[in-house]
Amino acid sequence: MKNRVSQKFVELYGEGATLYTSPGRINLIGEHTDYNGGFVFPGAVDKGIVAAILLNGTDKVRAFALDLNESAEFGLNEQDKPAQSWACYIFGVCREIIKRGGVIGGFDTVFAGDVPLGAGMSSSAALESTFAFALNQLYNLGIEKFELARIGQSTEHNYCGVKCGIMDQFASVHGKAGHLMRLDCRSMEYSYFPFDPTKHGYRLMLVNSCVKHELVGSPYNDRRASCERVAAVLGQEFLRGATMEQLESIKDQISEEDYLRARYVIGEEQRVLDVCDALERDDYQTVGERMYQTHWGMSRDYEVSCEELDFLVTIAEQCGVTGSRIMGGGFGGCTINLVKEELYDNFVKTVTEQFAEKYGHKPEIYPVVISDGSRILL
Ligand code: GLA
């Protein structure tokens, strides 16, 4: 990918570009908790975006998306928003830097990626983080790492229509090989957890249903709005910290749908804490149980699963997989699976065959390799 991007850059714009990369992410547990002020438990992966970038001394950005074979050219003023949705991520990052007082100019760029799109692995955060990180370096802006993540998040909010939380951009910028990160999305404190399931005879892998998820538009934002309504009735800024008893006590003041959404979120907050405790004891059995609970909560209460993902998780259960659940925003994409070493091959074979038989196409299997965050590629 690195070579393809470099070569295309030279062909289109000449020599001298620097290569930057940012990864996609997995999330062990803590889904739809970030915008509720709760905990998340992500790690960066070995798939991401690579961009060649060179300042061009003009006030225009010239960008080429290698995977799509499409180009865009745009200015840096608010009215210059490009038509192509992929270019809006780059434009949004530029705008968010400028809004924060960063002085930047035009640049040329070619980029490509190997994070599967719409798989719940945050390809868009990888794109945002790549440009936020690169522009910070190229213009010596001195922006703190966490603020780079916020620039990506604000890009989603203000230029892409998704009122996402901070998890994806945080993970992409802060990732560290061999480590998961536990982030408290209220205090924004985080810590790194060494994570190597293979030492304990387990593997972490993703099964991509290849059902495209689409967060742009209402479903994701609707979930967030439900949570905010319930928090408001409880007189809290966030759902974080609310108890099931409190939720029961206001049940007749909220809709049935909002009640179910909040029930999932409150349960999920406890599950993340349980998983952290379990990991301290190398208790992977409990980790796996919580993963299944998260899945069925996301499917039945939060309603962000789909038939194909429920099917994948059911097969995992039947194969004796320790933990399996939908990962990311939902509505398609991947399941994340914690599998005992000795069951791995059989699970891959069974899930591939049974899914293909039912849905007419094979799912994709990705072993999880927990990797570093945003960086220059030498
Ligand atoms: C998407 C959002 C994140 C988070 C997850 C669900 O990936 O971008 O902020 O809310 O969904 O956990």
Coordinates of C-alpha atoms and ligand atoms in Angstrom, one line a residue:
M1 CA 0.0 0.0 0.0
K2 CA 2.9 2.3 1.0
N3 CA 4.5 1.8 -2.4
R4 CA 1.3 2.2 -4.4
V5 CA 0.5 5.5 -2.6
S6 CA 4.1 6.8 -3.1
Q7 CA 4.2 5.9 -6.7
K8 CA 0.8 7.5 -7.5
F9 CA 1.9 10.6 -5.6
V10 CA 5.0 11.0 -7.7
E11 CA 3.0 10.4 -10.9
L12 CA 0.4 13.1 -10.0
Y13 CA 2.3 15.7 -8.1
G14 CA 6.1 14.9 -8.1
E15 CA 8.6 14.0 -5.4
G16 CA 9.0 15.0 -1.8
A17 CA 5.9 13.8 0.0
T18 CA 5.9 12.4 3.5
L19 CA 3.9 9.2 4.3
Y20 CA 1.6 9.1 7.3
T21 CA -0.6 6.3 8.6
S22 CA -3.4 5.8 11.2
P23 CA -5.2 2.6 12.1
G24 CA -8.7 1.4 12.4
R25 CA -9.7 -0.1 15.7
I26 CA -11.4 -3.0 17.5
N27 CA -13.3 -2.6 20.7
L28 CA -13.3 -5.5 23.2
I29 CA -16.3 -4.2 25.0
G30 CA -18.1 -0.9 25.8
E31 CA -20.3 -0.2 22.8
H32 CA -22.4 3.0 22.6
T33 CA -21.1 4.0 25.9
D34 CA -18.7 6.7 24.8
Y35 CA -21.3 9.4 24.1
N36 CA -23.0 8.4 27.4
G37 CA -19.9 9.4 29.3
G38 CA -19.0 5.7 30.0
F39 CA -16.0 3.4 29.5
V40 CA -14.7 1.9 26.2
F41 CA -12.0 -0.7 25.7
P42 CA -10.5 -0.3 22.2
G43 CA -7.2 -1.1 20.6
A44 CA -5.8 -0.1 17.3
V45 CA -5.4 -2.7 14.5
D46 CA -2.9 -3.5 11.8
K47 CA -5.2 -2.1 9.1
G48 CA -5.4 1.6 8.3
I49 CA -5.0 4.5 6.0
V50 CA -1.8 5.5 4.4
A51 CA -1.4 9.0 2.9
A52 CA 1.4 10.8 1.1
I53 CA 1.2 14.5 1.8
L54 CA 3.2 17.5 0.6
L55 CA 2.4 21.1 1.2
N56 CA 1.9 22.9 -2.1
G57 CA 2.2 26.6 -1.2
T58 CA -1.3 27.4 -2.4
D59 CA -4.6 27.7 -0.6
K60 CA -6.0 24.6 -2.2
V61 CA -6.0 20.9 -1.3
R62 CA -5.6 18.5 -4.2
A63 CA -6.5 15.0 -3.1
F64 CA -6.6 11.6 -4.8
A65 CA -8.3 8.6 -3.3
L66 CA -6.4 5.7 -4.8
D67 CA -8.9 3.0 -3.9
L68 CA -11.7 4.9 -5.6
N69 CA -9.6 6.3 -8.4
E70 CA -11.2 9.7 -7.7
S71 CA -9.8 13.2 -7.2
A72 CA -11.1 16.3 -5.5
E73 CA -9.9 19.8 -5.2
F74 CA -11.1 22.3 -2.6
G75 CA -10.3 25.4 -0.7
L76 CA -10.1 25.8 3.0
N77 CA -13.0 28.1 3.6
E78 CA -16.3 27.0 5.1
Q79 CA -18.1 27.4 1.7
D80 CA -15.5 25.2 -0.1
K81 CA -17.0 21.9 1.2
P82 CA -16.3 19.3 -1.6
A83 CA -19.0 17.1 -3.2
Q84 CA -17.3 13.7 -2.6
S85 CA -18.1 12.3 0.8
W86 CA -14.6 10.9 1.3
A87 CA -13.1 14.4 0.6
C88 CA -15.4 15.9 3.3
Y89 CA -13.4 14.0 6.0
I90 CA -10.2 15.7 4.9
F91 CA -11.9 19.1 4.4
G92 CA -13.6 18.7 7.8
V93 CA -10.2 18.1 9.5
C94 CA -8.7 21.2 7.9
R95 CA -11.7 23.3 9.0
E96 CA -11.6 22.0 12.6
I97 CA -7.9 22.8 12.8
I98 CA -8.6 26.3 11.4
K99 CA -11.5 26.8 13.9
R100 CA -9.1 26.0 16.7
G101 CA -6.7 28.8 15.5
G102 CA -4.3 26.5 13.5
V103 CA -2.8 28.3 10.5
I104 CA -2.6 25.9 7.6
G105 CA -2.5 26.1 3.8
G106 CA -3.0 23.8 0.8
F107 CA -1.4 20.5 0.2
D108 CA -1.3 17.6 -2.3
T109 CA -2.2 14.1 -1.1
V110 CA -2.8 10.6 -2.3
F111 CA -4.2 8.1 0.1
A112 CA -5.3 4.5 0.3
G113 CA -6.6 2.2 3.0
D114 CA -7.1 -1.5 3.9
V115 CA -9.6 -1.0 6.7
P116 CA -12.7 -2.7 5.2
L117 CA -15.4 0.0 4.7
G118 CA -18.6 -0.2 6.7
A119 CA -17.2 -3.0 8.8
G120 CA -17.4 -1.2 12.2
M121 CA -13.6 -0.9 12.3
S122 CA -13.6 2.9 11.9
S123 CA -12.2 3.5 8.5
S124 CA -13.4 7.1 8.7
A125 CA -11.6 7.7 12.0
A126 CA -8.4 6.3 10.4
L127 CA -8.8 8.8 7.6
E128 CA -9.5 11.8 10.0
S129 CA -6.6 10.8 12.3
T130 CA -4.2 10.5 9.5
F131 CA -4.8 14.1 8.3
A132 CA -5.1 15.6 11.8
F133 CA -1.8 14.0 12.8
A134 CA 0.0 14.9 9.6
L135 CA -1.1 18.5 9.4
N136 CA -0.2 19.0 13.1
Q137 CA 3.3 17.8 12.3
L138 CA 3.7 19.5 8.9
Y139 CA 2.6 22.9 10.2
N140 CA 4.2 22.5 13.7
L141 CA 0.9 23.3 15.3
G142 CA 1.7 21.8 18.7
I143 CA -1.8 20.3 19.1
E144 CA -2.1 17.7 21.9
K145 CA -2.8 14.1 20.8
F146 CA -6.2 14.1 22.5
E147 CA -7.2 17.2 20.7
L148 CA -6.3 15.5 17.4
A149 CA -8.9 12.9 18.3
R150 CA -11.4 15.6 19.0
I151 CA -10.7 17.2 15.7
G152 CA -11.7 14.0 14.0
Q153 CA -14.8 13.7 16.1
S154 CA -15.9 17.2 15.4
T155 CA -15.3 16.5 11.7
E156 CA -17.9 13.7 12.0
H157 CA -20.3 15.9 13.8
N158 CA -20.0 19.0 11.7
Y159 CA -19.1 17.8 8.2
C160 CA -20.3 14.1 8.0
G161 CA -23.6 14.1 9.9
V162 CA -22.6 11.5 12.6
K163 CA -22.9 12.5 16.2
C164 CA -20.3 10.0 17.2
G165 CA -18.5 9.6 20.5
I166 CA -14.7 9.9 20.9
M167 CA -13.8 6.2 20.9
D168 CA -12.7 5.7 17.3
Q169 CA -10.6 8.7 16.9
F170 CA -9.1 8.3 20.3
A171 CA -8.1 4.7 19.6
S172 CA -6.7 5.6 16.1
V173 CA -4.5 8.3 17.5
H174 CA -3.4 6.7 20.8
G175 CA -3.1 3.0 19.8
K176 CA -0.2 1.0 21.1
A177 CA 1.0 -2.4 19.9
G178 CA 0.0 -5.2 22.2
H179 CA -2.2 -3.0 24.3
L180 CA -5.9 -2.2 24.7
M181 CA -6.9 1.1 26.1
R182 CA -9.5 1.8 28.7
L183 CA -10.9 5.2 28.3
D184 CA -13.3 6.9 30.7
C185 CA -15.3 9.1 28.3
R186 CA -16.4 11.4 31.1
S187 CA -13.1 12.3 32.7
M188 CA -11.2 11.4 29.5
E189 CA -8.6 9.6 31.6
Y190 CA -7.2 6.5 30.0
S191 CA -4.8 3.7 30.7
Y192 CA -3.1 1.0 28.6
F193 CA -3.7 -2.7 29.3
P194 CA -1.2 -5.2 28.0
F195 CA -3.4 -7.7 26.1
D196 CA -2.2 -10.9 24.7
P197 CA -4.9 -13.6 24.6
T198 CA -2.5 -16.1 22.9
K199 CA -0.5 -16.4 26.1
H200 CA -3.7 -17.8 27.7
G201 CA -4.6 -20.1 24.7
Y202 CA -7.1 -17.7 23.1
R203 CA -7.3 -15.8 19.8
L204 CA -9.2 -12.7 19.0
M205 CA -10.6 -12.5 15.5
L206 CA -13.2 -10.6 13.5
V207 CA -15.8 -12.1 11.3
N208 CA -17.1 -9.6 8.7
S209 CA -20.6 -10.3 7.6
C210 CA -19.9 -7.9 4.7
V211 CA -23.3 -6.3 5.3
K212 CA -22.5 -2.7 4.9
H213 CA -23.2 -0.5 7.9
E214 CA -24.2 3.0 7.4
L215 CA -24.0 5.4 10.4
V216 CA -24.7 8.5 8.4
G217 CA -28.3 9.4 8.7
S218 CA -30.7 8.8 11.5
P219 CA -30.2 5.4 13.2
Y220 CA -27.0 6.1 15.1
N221 CA -28.0 9.7 16.0
D222 CA -31.4 8.4 17.1
R223 CA -29.9 6.1 19.6
R224 CA -27.9 8.9 21.0
A225 CA -30.9 11.1 21.2
S226 CA -32.8 8.4 23.2
C227 CA -30.0 8.3 25.7
E228 CA -29.9 12.0 26.0
R229 CA -33.7 12.2 26.6
V230 CA -33.5 9.6 29.4
A231 CA -30.5 11.3 31.0
A232 CA -32.4 14.6 31.0
V233 CA -35.4 13.0 32.8
L234 CA -32.9 11.6 35.4
G235 CA -31.5 15.1 35.7
Q236 CA -28.0 14.0 34.6
E237 CA -25.7 15.1 31.9
F238 CA -24.9 11.5 30.9
L239 CA -26.5 8.1 31.4
R240 CA -23.2 7.1 32.9
G241 CA -23.7 6.4 36.6
A242 CA -27.5 5.9 36.4
T243 CA -28.7 2.6 38.0
M244 CA -31.3 0.2 36.9
E245 CA -33.4 1.2 39.9
Q246 CA -33.3 4.8 38.8
L247 CA -34.3 3.8 35.3
E248 CA -37.3 1.7 36.7
S249 CA -38.4 4.7 38.8
I250 CA -38.9 6.9 35.7
K251 CA -40.2 4.2 33.4
D252 CA -43.6 5.8 33.0
Q253 CA -42.1 9.2 32.0
I254 CA -40.2 7.8 29.0
S255 CA -41.1 5.8 25.9
E256 CA -40.8 2.1 25.9
E257 CA -38.1 2.5 23.2
D258 CA -36.0 5.0 25.2
Y259 CA -36.4 2.7 28.2
L260 CA -34.9 -0.2 26.3
R261 CA -32.0 1.9 24.9
A262 CA -31.1 3.1 28.4
R263 CA -31.4 -0.4 29.8
Y264 CA -28.8 -1.6 27.4
V265 CA -26.4 1.3 28.1
I266 CA -26.6 1.0 31.9
G267 CA -25.9 -2.8 31.6
E268 CA -23.0 -2.2 29.2
E269 CA -21.3 0.2 31.6
Q270 CA -21.2 -2.6 34.3
R271 CA -20.0 -5.1 31.7
V272 CA -17.0 -3.0 30.8
L273 CA -16.0 -2.9 34.5
D274 CA -16.6 -6.6 34.8
V275 CA -14.4 -7.3 31.9
C276 CA -11.6 -5.1 33.3
D277 CA -11.7 -7.0 36.6
A278 CA -11.9 -10.3 34.8
L279 CA -8.8 -9.5 32.7
E280 CA -6.8 -8.7 35.9
R281 CA -7.5 -12.3 36.9
D282 CA -6.9 -13.7 33.4
D283 CA -10.5 -14.9 33.6
Y284 CA -11.3 -15.1 29.9
Q285 CA -14.5 -17.1 30.5
T286 CA -16.1 -14.1 32.2
V287 CA -14.8 -11.8 29.4
G288 CA -16.6 -14.0 26.9
E289 CA -19.8 -14.2 28.8
R290 CA -20.0 -10.4 28.9
M291 CA -19.4 -10.2 25.2
Y292 CA -22.4 -12.4 24.5
Q293 CA -24.5 -10.4 26.9
T294 CA -23.4 -7.2 25.0
H295 CA -24.4 -8.8 21.7
W296 CA -27.9 -9.7 22.8
G297 CA -28.3 -6.3 24.5
M298 CA -27.3 -4.6 21.3
S299 CA -29.6 -6.8 19.3
R300 CA -32.8 -6.8 21.4
D301 CA -32.7 -3.6 23.5
Y302 CA -30.5 -1.2 21.5
E303 CA -31.6 -2.7 18.2
V304 CA -28.4 -2.1 16.2
S305 CA -27.8 -5.6 15.1
C306 CA -29.1 -7.4 12.0
E307 CA -30.1 -10.9 11.1
E308 CA -26.7 -11.8 9.6
L309 CA -24.8 -10.7 12.8
D310 CA -27.2 -12.5 15.1
F311 CA -26.6 -15.6 12.9
L312 CA -22.8 -15.2 13.2
V313 CA -23.1 -15.0 17.0
T314 CA -25.4 -17.9 17.2
I315 CA -23.0 -20.1 15.2
A316 CA -20.2 -18.9 17.5
E317 CA -22.2 -20.0 20.5
Q318 CA -22.9 -23.4 18.9
C319 CA -19.1 -23.8 18.2
G320 CA -18.2 -23.2 21.8
V321 CA -16.6 -19.9 21.1
T322 CA -15.9 -18.2 24.4
G323 CA -17.2 -14.7 23.5
S324 CA -18.8 -13.2 20.4
R325 CA -20.6 -10.0 19.7
I326 CA -21.3 -7.3 17.1
M327 CA -18.6 -4.7 17.2
G328 CA -18.8 -0.9 16.6
G329 CA -21.8 1.2 15.8
G330 CA -23.8 -1.7 14.4
F331 CA -26.3 -2.2 11.6
G332 CA -23.8 -4.6 9.8
G333 CA -20.1 -5.1 9.8
C334 CA -18.1 -7.5 12.0
T335 CA -18.5 -9.6 15.0
I336 CA -15.5 -9.8 17.4
N337 CA -14.8 -13.2 18.8
L338 CA -12.7 -14.6 21.6
V339 CA -11.9 -18.2 20.6
K340 CA -10.0 -20.9 22.3
E341 CA -6.9 -21.9 20.2
E342 CA -8.1 -25.5 19.8
L343 CA -11.5 -24.4 18.5
Y344 CA -10.3 -21.8 16.1
D345 CA -10.0 -23.8 12.9
N346 CA -13.3 -25.5 13.3
F347 CA -15.1 -22.2 14.1
V348 CA -13.6 -20.6 11.0
K349 CA -14.7 -23.5 8.8
T350 CA -18.2 -23.8 10.3
V351 CA -19.0 -20.1 10.3
T352 CA -17.7 -19.7 6.7
E353 CA -19.7 -22.7 5.4
Q354 CA -22.9 -22.0 7.3
F355 CA -23.0 -18.3 6.6
A356 CA -22.2 -18.8 2.9
E357 CA -25.0 -21.4 2.6
K358 CA -27.5 -19.1 4.2
Y359 CA -26.6 -15.7 2.7
G360 CA -24.9 -16.7 -0.6
H361 CA -21.5 -15.1 0.2
K362 CA -18.6 -16.0 2.5
P363 CA -17.9 -13.8 5.6
E364 CA -14.3 -12.5 5.8
I365 CA -12.1 -13.5 8.7
Y366 CA -9.5 -11.2 10.2
P367 CA -7.1 -12.2 13.0
V368 CA -6.8 -9.2 15.3
V369 CA -3.2 -7.8 15.6
I370 CA -3.2 -4.9 18.1
S371 CA -0.9 -2.2 16.7
D372 CA 0.3 1.3 17.0
G373 CA -1.6 4.6 16.5
S374 CA -1.0 7.6 14.2
R375 CA 2.5 7.9 13.0
I376 CA 4.9 8.8 10.2
L377 CA 5.8 5.9 7.9
L378 CA 9.5 5.8 7.2
Ligands
GLA1 C1 -19.2 4.2 16.3 C2 -18.9 5.6 16.8 C3 -18.3 5.5 18.2 C4 -19.0 4.6 19.2 C5 -19.4 3.3 18.4 C6 -20.3 2.4 19.3 O1 -18.0 3.5 16.0 O2 -18.1 6.3 16.0 O3 -18.1 6.8 18.8 O4 -20.2 5.2 19.6 O5 -20.0 3.5 17.2 O6 -19.6 2.0 20.4

